[in-house]
Coordinates of C-alpha atoms and ligand atoms in Angstrom, one line a residue:
M1 CA 10.8 85.2 -13.5
S2 CA 12.9 86.6 -16.4
I3 CA 13.7 84.7 -19.6
E4 CA 17.3 84.6 -18.5
Q5 CA 16.4 83.1 -15.1
T6 CA 14.2 80.4 -16.7
T7 CA 16.8 79.4 -19.3
S8 CA 19.6 79.1 -16.7
K9 CA 17.4 76.9 -14.5
A10 CA 16.6 74.6 -17.4
H11 CA 20.3 74.4 -18.3
L12 CA 20.9 73.1 -14.8
G13 CA 18.7 70.2 -15.8
A14 CA 16.7 70.5 -12.6
E15 CA 13.3 70.5 -14.2
T16 CA 13.6 68.5 -17.4
H17 CA 11.9 65.5 -15.8
Q18 CA 11.5 63.4 -12.7
V19 CA 13.0 60.0 -12.5
F20 CA 10.4 57.4 -11.7
N21 CA 9.4 53.8 -12.5
Q22 CA 13.0 52.7 -12.3
S23 CA 13.8 49.7 -10.0
S24 CA 16.1 50.2 -7.0
P25 CA 19.4 48.3 -6.7
L26 CA 19.1 44.9 -4.9
E27 CA 21.6 45.5 -2.1
N28 CA 21.8 45.3 1.7
Y29 CA 19.7 42.1 1.6
N30 CA 20.5 38.8 3.2
L31 CA 21.3 36.1 0.5
F32 CA 20.4 33.4 3.0
A33 CA 17.4 34.8 4.7
S34 CA 15.8 35.7 1.4
D35 CA 16.5 32.3 -0.2
R36 CA 13.7 30.0 0.9
V37 CA 14.7 27.3 -1.5
L38 CA 18.2 27.1 -0.1
Q39 CA 17.0 27.0 3.5
E40 CA 14.4 24.3 2.7
S41 CA 17.0 22.2 0.9
L42 CA 19.4 22.4 3.9
S43 CA 16.7 21.6 6.3
H44 CA 15.6 18.6 4.2
Y45 CA 19.0 17.1 4.5
G46 CA 19.2 17.7 8.3
V47 CA 21.2 20.9 8.5
E48 CA 19.6 22.9 11.3
D49 CA 22.5 25.0 12.6
T50 CA 22.4 27.8 10.0
E51 CA 23.7 30.7 12.1
Q52 CA 26.9 30.9 10.1
L53 CA 25.0 30.8 6.8
L54 CA 22.6 33.6 8.0
A55 CA 25.5 35.8 9.0
Y56 CA 27.4 35.1 5.8
G57 CA 24.2 35.8 3.7
E58 CA 24.0 39.2 5.4
R59 CA 27.7 39.9 4.6
C60 CA 27.4 38.8 0.9
G61 CA 24.4 41.1 0.4
R62 CA 26.1 44.3 1.8
A63 CA 26.3 47.1 -0.8
E64 CA 30.1 47.3 -0.2
V65 CA 30.6 43.6 -0.9
I66 CA 28.4 43.7 -4.0
Q67 CA 30.6 46.6 -5.2
W68 CA 33.7 44.5 -4.7
G69 CA 32.3 42.1 -7.3
F70 CA 31.9 45.0 -9.8
D71 CA 35.4 46.5 -9.1
A72 CA 37.2 43.1 -9.3
N73 CA 35.8 42.8 -12.8
E74 CA 36.1 46.3 -14.0
H75 CA 39.8 46.4 -13.1
K76 CA 41.2 43.4 -14.9
P77 CA 44.2 41.5 -13.4
Q78 CA 47.5 42.9 -14.8
F79 CA 50.5 40.8 -15.5
E80 CA 54.1 41.9 -14.9
S81 CA 56.8 39.5 -16.1
H82 CA 59.7 41.4 -14.5
D83 CA 60.2 43.9 -11.7
R84 CA 61.7 47.3 -12.5
F85 CA 65.2 46.0 -12.0
G86 CA 64.7 43.3 -14.6
H87 CA 64.2 40.3 -12.3
R88 CA 61.7 37.8 -13.5
V89 CA 58.7 38.0 -11.1
D90 CA 55.7 36.6 -13.0
L91 CA 53.4 38.7 -10.9
V92 CA 49.7 39.2 -11.4
K93 CA 48.3 42.3 -9.8
F94 CA 44.7 42.4 -8.8
H95 CA 42.4 45.2 -7.7
P96 CA 42.0 45.4 -3.9
A97 CA 38.4 44.3 -4.3
Y98 CA 39.6 40.9 -5.6
H99 CA 41.7 40.5 -2.5
Q100 CA 38.8 41.5 -0.3
L101 CA 36.6 38.8 -1.9
M102 CA 39.4 36.2 -1.6
N103 CA 40.0 37.2 2.0
M104 CA 36.3 37.0 2.9
A105 CA 35.9 33.5 1.4
L106 CA 39.1 32.0 2.7
T107 CA 38.6 33.2 6.2
E108 CA 35.1 31.7 6.1
G109 CA 36.6 28.4 5.1
I110 CA 34.9 28.0 1.7
H111 CA 38.1 26.3 0.5
S112 CA 38.5 24.0 3.5
G113 CA 35.4 23.4 5.6
P114 CA 34.7 19.8 4.6
W115 CA 38.3 18.8 5.3
Q116 CA 38.3 19.9 8.9
P117 CA 38.1 17.2 11.5
D118 CA 34.6 16.2 12.7
A119 CA 32.9 18.4 10.1
K120 CA 29.2 17.4 10.0
N121 CA 27.1 18.2 6.9
A122 CA 30.2 20.1 5.9
H123 CA 29.8 19.7 2.1
L124 CA 26.2 20.9 2.3
K125 CA 27.1 23.9 4.4
R126 CA 30.1 24.7 2.2
A127 CA 28.0 24.4 -1.0
A128 CA 25.6 26.9 0.6
L129 CA 28.4 29.4 1.4
S130 CA 29.9 29.0 -2.0
Y131 CA 26.5 29.5 -3.6
M132 CA 26.1 32.8 -1.9
Q133 CA 29.7 33.9 -2.5
S134 CA 29.5 33.0 -6.2
Q135 CA 26.5 35.3 -6.6
I136 CA 28.7 38.3 -5.8
D137 CA 31.4 37.3 -8.3
A138 CA 32.1 34.0 -10.0
G139 CA 35.7 34.7 -11.1
H140 CA 37.5 34.5 -7.8
G141 CA 35.7 31.3 -7.1
C142 CA 38.2 29.6 -9.4
P143 CA 41.2 29.5 -7.0
L144 CA 38.8 28.8 -4.1
T145 CA 37.4 25.7 -5.8
M146 CA 40.8 24.5 -7.0
T147 CA 42.3 24.9 -3.5
F148 CA 39.3 23.0 -2.0
A149 CA 39.4 20.3 -4.6
S150 CA 43.1 19.7 -4.4
V151 CA 42.9 18.0 -1.0
P152 CA 42.1 14.4 -2.0
T153 CA 44.8 14.5 -4.7
I154 CA 47.4 16.0 -2.4
K155 CA 46.6 13.3 0.2
L156 CA 47.8 10.7 -2.3
C157 CA 51.4 11.7 -1.4
P158 CA 52.1 11.6 2.4
S159 CA 55.3 13.6 2.2
V160 CA 53.7 16.4 0.2
A161 CA 50.5 16.3 2.3
E162 CA 52.5 16.7 5.5
T163 CA 54.0 20.0 4.3
W164 CA 51.1 21.4 2.3
L165 CA 47.8 20.2 3.8
P166 CA 48.1 22.4 7.0
K167 CA 48.7 25.4 4.8
I168 CA 45.8 24.6 2.5
L169 CA 43.4 24.0 5.4
N170 CA 44.4 27.2 7.1
T171 CA 41.6 29.8 7.0
A172 CA 43.8 32.8 6.2
Y173 CA 44.5 34.7 3.0
Q174 CA 48.2 35.4 2.3
P175 CA 48.5 36.7 -1.3
E176 CA 52.2 37.7 -0.9
N177 CA 54.5 36.4 -3.6
V178 CA 56.9 34.6 -1.3
P179 CA 58.0 31.0 -0.9
Y180 CA 55.4 28.6 0.5
F181 CA 57.6 27.7 3.4
E182 CA 57.4 31.4 4.6
K183 CA 53.6 31.2 4.6
T184 CA 51.1 29.5 6.8
A185 CA 48.2 29.7 4.2
V186 CA 48.4 28.8 0.5
T187 CA 46.2 28.4 -2.5
I188 CA 46.4 25.7 -5.2
G189 CA 45.9 25.8 -9.0
M190 CA 45.7 23.2 -11.7
G191 CA 47.5 22.7 -15.0
M192 CA 46.2 20.1 -17.4
T193 CA 45.2 21.8 -20.6
E194 CA 47.9 22.2 -23.3
K195 CA 47.8 23.8 -26.7
Q196 CA 47.3 20.5 -28.6
G197 CA 44.5 19.3 -26.4
G198 CA 42.5 20.0 -23.2
S199 CA 40.0 17.2 -23.1
D200 CA 42.5 14.7 -24.3
V201 CA 45.1 15.2 -21.7
R202 CA 46.9 12.0 -22.8
A203 CA 48.3 14.2 -25.6
N204 CA 50.2 16.3 -23.1
T205 CA 53.8 16.9 -24.2
T206 CA 55.2 18.4 -21.0
V207 CA 57.9 16.1 -19.8
A208 CA 59.1 15.3 -16.2
E209 CA 62.5 13.8 -15.3
P210 CA 63.5 12.7 -11.8
V211 CA 66.1 14.8 -10.1
K212 CA 67.3 11.7 -8.2
E213 CA 64.8 9.0 -7.2
S214 CA 61.5 8.5 -9.0
G215 CA 58.0 7.7 -7.9
N216 CA 55.4 9.2 -5.5
G217 CA 56.9 12.1 -3.5
A218 CA 60.1 12.3 -5.5
L219 CA 61.3 15.6 -7.0
Y220 CA 61.2 16.0 -10.8
T221 CA 62.4 18.6 -13.3
I222 CA 59.6 19.6 -15.6
N223 CA 59.8 21.2 -19.1
G224 CA 56.9 22.1 -21.3
H225 CA 53.9 24.4 -21.3
K226 CA 50.3 24.9 -20.2
W227 CA 47.7 26.7 -22.4
F228 CA 45.2 27.5 -19.7
L229 CA 46.4 27.9 -16.2
S230 CA 44.0 30.0 -14.1
A231 CA 44.9 31.9 -10.9
P232 CA 48.6 31.9 -11.6
M233 CA 49.3 33.6 -8.3
C234 CA 48.5 30.3 -6.5
D235 CA 51.3 29.0 -4.4
A236 CA 51.5 25.6 -6.2
F237 CA 49.8 23.8 -9.1
L238 CA 48.7 20.2 -9.6
M239 CA 49.9 19.5 -13.1
L240 CA 50.1 16.6 -15.5
A241 CA 53.4 15.8 -17.3
Q242 CA 54.8 12.7 -19.1
S243 CA 57.4 10.8 -17.1
S244 CA 59.1 7.6 -18.2
G245 CA 56.2 5.6 -16.7
G246 CA 53.5 7.6 -18.5
L247 CA 51.3 10.6 -17.7
S248 CA 51.8 11.5 -14.0
C249 CA 50.6 14.1 -11.6
F250 CA 53.0 16.7 -9.9
L251 CA 52.7 19.4 -7.4
V252 CA 54.7 22.3 -8.8
P253 CA 55.3 25.3 -6.4
R254 CA 55.8 28.9 -7.4
W255 CA 59.0 28.9 -5.5
R256 CA 61.5 26.1 -5.2
E257 CA 62.6 24.4 -2.0
D258 CA 65.9 26.3 -2.1
G259 CA 64.0 29.7 -2.1
Q260 CA 64.7 30.3 -5.8
K261 CA 61.8 31.3 -8.1
N262 CA 60.6 28.1 -9.8
G263 CA 60.8 28.0 -13.6
L264 CA 57.1 28.8 -14.2
H265 CA 57.1 31.6 -16.8
V266 CA 53.7 33.2 -17.5
Q267 CA 53.7 34.2 -21.1
R268 CA 50.6 36.3 -21.0
L269 CA 47.1 36.5 -19.5
K270 CA 44.1 35.4 -21.6
N271 CA 41.7 38.1 -22.7
K272 CA 38.5 36.3 -21.8
M273 CA 34.9 37.2 -22.6
G274 CA 33.8 36.4 -19.1
N275 CA 35.3 35.3 -15.8
V276 CA 37.3 38.5 -15.9
S277 CA 38.2 38.9 -12.3
N278 CA 40.0 35.6 -12.5
A279 CA 43.4 35.7 -14.2
S280 CA 43.9 32.8 -16.7
S281 CA 47.4 32.5 -18.1
E282 CA 49.5 30.8 -20.7
L283 CA 52.6 29.3 -19.0
E284 CA 55.9 27.7 -19.9
L285 CA 57.7 25.4 -17.6
R286 CA 61.5 25.8 -17.9
Q287 CA 63.4 23.4 -15.6
A288 CA 60.6 23.8 -13.1
Q289 CA 60.7 21.5 -10.1
G290 CA 57.8 19.6 -8.6
W291 CA 57.0 16.5 -6.6
M292 CA 55.2 13.5 -8.1
V293 CA 51.8 13.0 -6.5
G294 CA 50.3 9.5 -6.7
E295 CA 51.6 6.6 -8.7
E296 CA 53.8 7.1 -11.7
G297 CA 51.8 6.8 -14.9
R298 CA 48.5 7.2 -13.0
G299 CA 48.3 11.0 -13.3
V300 CA 44.8 11.1 -14.7
A301 CA 43.6 8.8 -11.8
A302 CA 45.3 11.2 -9.4
I303 CA 44.0 14.5 -10.7
I304 CA 40.5 13.1 -11.4
E305 CA 40.0 13.2 -7.6
M306 CA 40.4 17.0 -7.9
V307 CA 38.4 17.2 -11.1
A308 CA 35.4 15.5 -9.6
L309 CA 35.1 18.2 -7.0
T310 CA 35.7 21.1 -9.3
R311 CA 32.9 19.6 -11.5
F312 CA 30.7 19.6 -8.5
D313 CA 31.6 23.2 -7.9
C314 CA 30.6 24.0 -11.5
M315 CA 27.1 22.8 -10.5
V316 CA 27.2 25.1 -7.5
G317 CA 28.5 28.1 -9.4
S318 CA 26.1 27.8 -12.3
T319 CA 23.1 27.3 -10.0
A320 CA 24.3 30.5 -8.2
G321 CA 24.4 32.3 -11.5
Q322 CA 20.8 31.2 -12.2
R323 CA 19.7 32.3 -8.7
Q324 CA 21.3 35.7 -9.0
A325 CA 19.8 36.2 -12.4
V326 CA 16.3 35.4 -11.1
V327 CA 16.4 37.6 -8.1
Q328 CA 17.6 40.5 -10.2
A329 CA 14.8 39.9 -12.7
V330 CA 12.1 39.6 -10.0
N331 CA 13.5 42.7 -8.1
H332 CA 13.1 44.7 -11.3
A333 CA 9.7 43.3 -12.3
R334 CA 8.3 44.1 -8.9
E335 CA 9.2 47.8 -9.1
R336 CA 8.8 48.4 -12.8
S337 CA 5.4 49.1 -14.3
S338 CA 4.4 49.0 -18.0
F339 CA 1.1 49.6 -19.6
G340 CA -0.4 50.5 -16.3
A341 CA 0.6 47.5 -14.1
R342 CA 3.7 46.2 -12.4
L343 CA 5.6 43.7 -14.6
I344 CA 5.4 41.1 -11.9
D345 CA 1.6 41.2 -12.1
Q346 CA 1.4 40.7 -15.8
A347 CA 0.5 37.2 -17.0
L348 CA 3.2 36.8 -19.6
M349 CA 6.0 38.1 -17.4
K350 CA 4.8 35.8 -14.6
N351 CA 5.1 32.9 -16.9
V352 CA 8.7 33.8 -17.8
L353 CA 9.8 34.6 -14.2
A354 CA 8.2 31.5 -12.7
D355 CA 9.8 29.3 -15.4
L356 CA 13.2 30.9 -14.7
H357 CA 12.8 30.2 -11.0
L358 CA 11.7 26.6 -11.7
E359 CA 15.1 26.1 -13.3
V360 CA 16.8 27.3 -10.1
E361 CA 14.7 24.8 -8.0
G362 CA 15.8 21.9 -10.2
S363 CA 19.4 23.0 -10.3
L364 CA 19.6 23.5 -6.6
A365 CA 17.8 20.2 -5.8
L366 CA 20.3 18.2 -7.9
T367 CA 23.4 20.2 -6.6
M368 CA 22.4 19.8 -2.9
R369 CA 21.6 16.1 -3.3
M370 CA 25.2 15.7 -4.6
A371 CA 26.5 17.7 -1.7
K372 CA 24.7 15.3 0.6
A373 CA 26.3 12.4 -1.3
L374 CA 29.7 14.0 -0.7
D375 CA 29.0 14.2 3.0
N376 CA 28.2 10.5 3.0
N377 CA 31.2 9.6 0.9
D378 CA 32.0 6.5 3.0
D379 CA 28.8 4.9 1.9
P380 CA 29.3 3.0 -1.4
A381 CA 25.7 3.6 -2.5
E382 CA 26.3 7.4 -2.2
Q383 CA 29.6 7.0 -4.1
L384 CA 27.7 5.3 -7.0
L385 CA 25.2 8.2 -7.0
M386 CA 28.0 10.8 -7.0
R387 CA 29.9 9.0 -9.8
L388 CA 27.1 9.7 -12.3
G389 CA 25.8 12.8 -10.5
T390 CA 28.7 15.2 -11.0
A391 CA 28.9 14.4 -14.7
V392 CA 25.1 14.6 -15.3
G393 CA 24.8 17.6 -13.1
K394 CA 27.7 19.5 -14.6
F395 CA 26.5 18.8 -18.1
W396 CA 22.9 19.8 -17.5
I397 CA 23.0 22.7 -15.0
C398 CA 25.9 24.4 -16.8
K399 CA 24.4 23.9 -20.2
R400 CA 21.1 25.4 -19.1
T401 CA 22.7 28.5 -17.7
P402 CA 23.5 30.7 -20.7
G403 CA 19.9 30.7 -22.1
H404 CA 18.7 31.3 -18.5
A405 CA 21.0 34.3 -18.1
Y406 CA 19.9 35.8 -21.4
E407 CA 16.2 35.4 -20.6
A408 CA 16.6 36.9 -17.1
M409 CA 18.5 39.8 -18.7
E410 CA 15.6 40.4 -21.1
C411 CA 13.3 40.8 -18.1
L412 CA 15.2 44.0 -17.2
G413 CA 14.7 45.4 -20.8
G414 CA 17.5 47.8 -21.9
N415 CA 18.8 48.3 -18.4
G416 CA 19.7 44.6 -18.4
V417 CA 22.4 45.1 -21.0
I418 CA 24.1 48.0 -19.3
E419 CA 27.4 47.3 -17.6
N420 CA 26.6 49.0 -14.4
C421 CA 24.2 46.2 -13.6
I422 CA 25.2 42.6 -12.9
M423 CA 23.3 41.0 -15.8
P424 CA 26.0 41.4 -18.5
R425 CA 28.5 39.8 -16.1
L426 CA 26.2 36.9 -15.4
Y427 CA 25.6 36.5 -19.1
R428 CA 29.2 36.4 -20.0
E429 CA 30.0 34.1 -17.1
A430 CA 27.3 31.7 -18.0
P431 CA 29.1 29.6 -20.7
I432 CA 32.4 29.3 -18.8
N433 CA 31.4 26.5 -16.4
A434 CA 30.0 24.5 -19.3
I435 CA 33.4 24.6 -21.1
W436 CA 36.1 24.2 -18.5
E437 CA 36.6 21.1 -16.3
G438 CA 35.4 18.9 -19.2
S439 CA 33.0 20.4 -21.8
G440 CA 29.5 19.1 -22.4
N441 CA 30.4 16.2 -24.7
I442 CA 33.2 15.2 -22.4
Q443 CA 30.7 14.9 -19.5
A444 CA 28.4 12.9 -21.7
L445 CA 31.2 10.5 -22.7
D446 CA 32.2 10.3 -19.0
V447 CA 28.7 9.1 -18.1
L448 CA 29.0 6.4 -20.8
R449 CA 32.4 5.4 -19.5
A450 CA 31.0 5.1 -15.9
L451 CA 28.1 3.0 -17.2
Q452 CA 30.5 0.7 -19.0
K453 CA 32.9 0.3 -16.1
T454 CA 30.4 0.2 -13.3
P455 CA 26.9 -0.6 -14.6
A456 CA 25.6 -0.4 -11.0
V457 CA 25.7 3.4 -11.3
L458 CA 22.7 3.4 -13.5
D459 CA 20.7 1.1 -11.2
R460 CA 21.6 3.3 -8.3
W461 CA 20.4 6.4 -10.2
F462 CA 17.1 4.8 -10.9
M463 CA 16.9 3.5 -7.3
E464 CA 17.1 7.1 -6.1
I465 CA 14.4 8.2 -8.5
A466 CA 12.2 5.3 -7.4
K467 CA 11.9 6.9 -4.0
T468 CA 9.1 8.9 -5.5
A469 CA 7.7 6.2 -7.8
G470 CA 3.9 6.2 -8.0
R471 CA 3.6 9.9 -7.0
N472 CA 3.4 11.3 -10.5
T473 CA 2.4 9.4 -13.6
L474 CA 4.2 11.7 -16.0
L475 CA 7.5 11.1 -14.1
D476 CA 6.9 7.4 -13.9
S477 CA 6.3 7.1 -17.6
A478 CA 9.3 9.3 -18.4
V479 CA 11.5 7.0 -16.2
S480 CA 10.1 3.9 -18.0
K481 CA 10.8 5.4 -21.3
L482 CA 14.3 6.3 -20.3
K483 CA 15.0 2.8 -19.1
E484 CA 13.8 1.4 -22.5
T485 CA 16.1 3.9 -24.2
F486 CA 19.0 2.7 -22.2
A487 CA 18.1 -0.9 -23.0
R488 CA 18.7 -0.1 -26.6
T489 CA 22.5 -0.3 -26.8
G490 CA 23.1 0.9 -30.4
A491 CA 24.5 4.4 -31.1
L492 CA 24.9 5.2 -27.4
E493 CA 27.6 7.7 -28.0
F494 CA 25.5 9.5 -30.7
R495 CA 22.5 9.6 -28.4
A496 CA 24.5 10.5 -25.2
R497 CA 23.3 14.1 -24.8
Y498 CA 19.7 13.1 -25.0
L499 CA 20.3 10.4 -22.4
I500 CA 22.1 12.7 -20.0
E501 CA 19.4 15.3 -20.4
Q502 CA 16.7 12.8 -19.4
L503 CA 18.8 11.4 -16.5
A504 CA 19.1 15.0 -15.2
L505 CA 15.5 15.9 -15.7
T506 CA 14.0 12.8 -14.2
M507 CA 16.3 13.1 -11.1
Q508 CA 15.5 16.8 -10.7
A509 CA 11.8 16.0 -10.9
S510 CA 12.0 13.2 -8.4
L511 CA 14.0 15.3 -6.0
L512 CA 11.5 18.1 -6.2
L513 CA 8.6 15.7 -5.6
E514 CA 10.5 14.5 -2.6
S515 CA 11.2 17.8 -1.0
A516 CA 9.6 20.9 -2.7
P517 CA 6.0 22.1 -2.5
A518 CA 3.6 20.4 -4.9
A519 CA 3.2 23.5 -7.1
I520 CA 7.0 23.4 -7.8
A521 CA 7.3 19.7 -8.6
E522 CA 4.1 19.7 -10.7
A523 CA 5.1 22.7 -12.7
F524 CA 8.7 21.3 -13.2
I525 CA 7.3 18.0 -14.5
H526 CA 4.7 19.5 -16.7
S527 CA 7.1 22.0 -18.3
R528 CA 10.2 19.8 -18.6
L529 CA 9.1 16.2 -19.0
C530 CA 6.2 16.6 -21.5
G531 CA 8.1 17.4 -24.7
V532 CA 10.3 20.1 -26.1
Q533 CA 10.6 23.3 -24.0
A534 CA 12.4 25.5 -26.6
I535 CA 12.3 28.8 -24.6
Y536 CA 11.5 29.9 -21.1
G537 CA 8.0 31.3 -20.4
C538 CA 6.0 28.4 -21.9
L539 CA 4.5 27.0 -18.7
P540 CA 1.2 25.3 -19.1
E541 CA -1.9 27.3 -18.4
N542 CA -2.9 25.8 -15.1
T543 CA 0.6 26.4 -13.5
D544 CA 0.4 28.0 -10.0
V545 CA 2.8 30.8 -10.9
D546 CA 2.0 32.9 -7.9
A547 CA 3.0 30.0 -5.6
I548 CA 6.2 29.7 -7.6
L549 CA 7.1 33.4 -7.6
A550 CA 6.3 33.7 -3.9
R551 CA 9.4 31.6 -3.3
V552 CA 11.9 33.9 -5.0
L553 CA 12.4 36.8 -2.6
P554 CA 9.7 36.1 0.1
D555 CA 10.8 38.9 2.5
N556 CA 10.4 41.6 -0.1
P557 CA 6.8 41.4 -1.5
Ligands
LIG1 C1 38.1 30.5 -18.4 C2 38.9 29.3 -18.5 C3 39.8 28.9 -17.5 C4 40.5 27.7 -17.6 N1 41.4 27.4 -16.6 C5 42.0 26.2 -16.7 C6 43.0 25.8 -15.7 O1 43.2 26.5 -14.7 N2 43.7 24.7 -15.8 C7 43.5 23.8 -16.9 O2 44.1 22.8 -17.0 N3 42.6 24.2 -17.9 C8 41.9 25.3 -17.8 N4 41.0 25.7 -18.8 C9 40.9 24.8 -20.0 C10 39.6 24.0 -20.1 O3 39.6 23.1 -19.1 C11 39.6 23.4 -21.5 O4 39.5 24.5 -22.4 C12 38.6 22.4 -21.7 O5 38.9 21.3 -20.9 C13 38.4 22.0 -23.2 O6 39.7 21.7 -23.7 P1 40.1 22.4 -25.1 O7 40.0 23.9 -25.0 O8 41.5 21.9 -25.5 O9 39.1 21.9 -26.2 P2 39.1 20.5 -26.9 O10 39.5 19.4 -26.0 O11 39.8 20.6 -28.2 O12 37.5 20.3 -27.2 C14 36.8 21.1 -28.2 C15 35.4 20.6 -28.2 O13 35.4 19.2 -28.7 C16 34.6 18.4 -27.8 N5 35.2 17.1 -27.8 C17 36.4 16.7 -27.4 N6 36.6 15.4 -27.6 C18 35.4 14.9 -28.1 C19 34.9 13.6 -28.4 N7 35.7 12.5 -28.3 N8 33.7 13.5 -28.8 C20 32.9 14.5 -28.9 N9 33.3 15.8 -28.6 C21 34.5 16.0 -28.2 C22 34.7 19.1 -26.5 O14 33.5 18.8 -25.7 C23 34.7 20.6 -26.9 O15 33.4 21.0 -27.1 C24 40.3 26.8 -18.7 C25 39.3 27.2 -19.7 C26 38.6 28.4 -19.6 C27 37.6 28.8 -20.7

């Protein structure tokens, strides 16, 4: 071979090196079939008909669907205030991938399953569907969860419910920017947060005045603003505004009853660090029209029905983020070798991965127990459990997720921070659920409020944990200590985060004792109820890490 020939071949790059020891993408896998923990949890609560979940798991894991998640985030939503002729349109344009994801979820009924007649175990099944969907992309979950959660609030107003509920429950996706009365399927958003305060909605300055009559179902004219209004392409928004009787709740449609565009003027879209596929807007209401929903002056009580469910969905979403982070980390560690052995076979990496998976076990156990409570919502005991459970669960699971996402990302080394893998997206998404729908302190204060108003919620919590009393001395003593801590009433507010943390951990431990294999429950208790666990990967020496890791992706050894 001549020198010229050798040089030109080297220039082509064909022989500089071979690519090896890189992991392969995790795609074309079944998110349900490969998730033993999810399957066991559903089975524990009596869900045996899982064909729909199996089929949906296969769909979610298709390479094409995973790519939609990437595309919907790479191509940010774009806002157009006016059309080319100068008419105000307030249009948000999404990449086709976003519409594909929305279409897939809405036609599956992720927004509506539990509200269909005779739906059995419907919250459990819906939580499982949403858990899988959210692993593909979290952002589009925002309008899905708001639409789902709007139903109990909308039901407070029979005239509004008559028109809107059939369209909300319809399993179709109609993203067209046309009046609601021309559509058979709609989505619903939420407008509470204003510039001067999000947590303290009593400070809302948006004002509503009756067009003619006042009260539940009456039409009002609304002026003011909203500082965070996500998914502004929804067909209507449940909003808070001050009326003469106090802060009230309204359903404000994108288009008015007379077919005119309603006075909802998007000012701009937020430039967010995460949750990119979801558009979040700043909005002004100029002579907008909307119907009062619920009693005048009881707006918080009305919209809290919605908020309780969106908080539950934050638990589902953050647990999904944790699960996706762990499967990515394990997939990589199984295929990547370092210092002569696969990462998954190295003691220190096993410790980290097993610990990350334990977090998923605890998060899913608590989330699915609350899904079960939602399915039994006509049982007062389950209502009591739910009252504390959504606040405790949202606080704890969402707060644990950012550190979890970072640690899982580190398992992939440098590849984990590159944008063509899902880890950066999971990492940037991780804090969002903790902040919206009531930030951490607000959840903690909500728990204290519940304890003060209905002390029975705490007894009910401990009653649930007592189902496993006597099975593990460490858990028993953690529960006794926690009860003593509650008995001390001083500085409750100052100590609230610690109390909620312990409420969450003891419940998670008990639920795992009840339904998970012994290795999982034991490891969870020893790593989380025996002092400070500052970072992941500090499991005690005798932990059965192989038994834990065998549960992550059992079909792909
Ligand atoms: C991506 C995204 C999308 C959103 N979409 C929507 C939407 O669609 N609709 C909507 O209405 N809102 C939406 N929000 C707003 C969100 O719900 C609020 O940001 C959140 O409720 C916090 O309100 P705030 O930003 O005004 O902060 P603040 O209320 O000012 O709170 C700031 C901090 O102070 C803490 N705090 C507040 N009061 C107390 C207290 N008494 N004691 C101790 N600590 C306290 C809070 O926990 C928080 O950490 C969205 C937010 C994000 C990030």
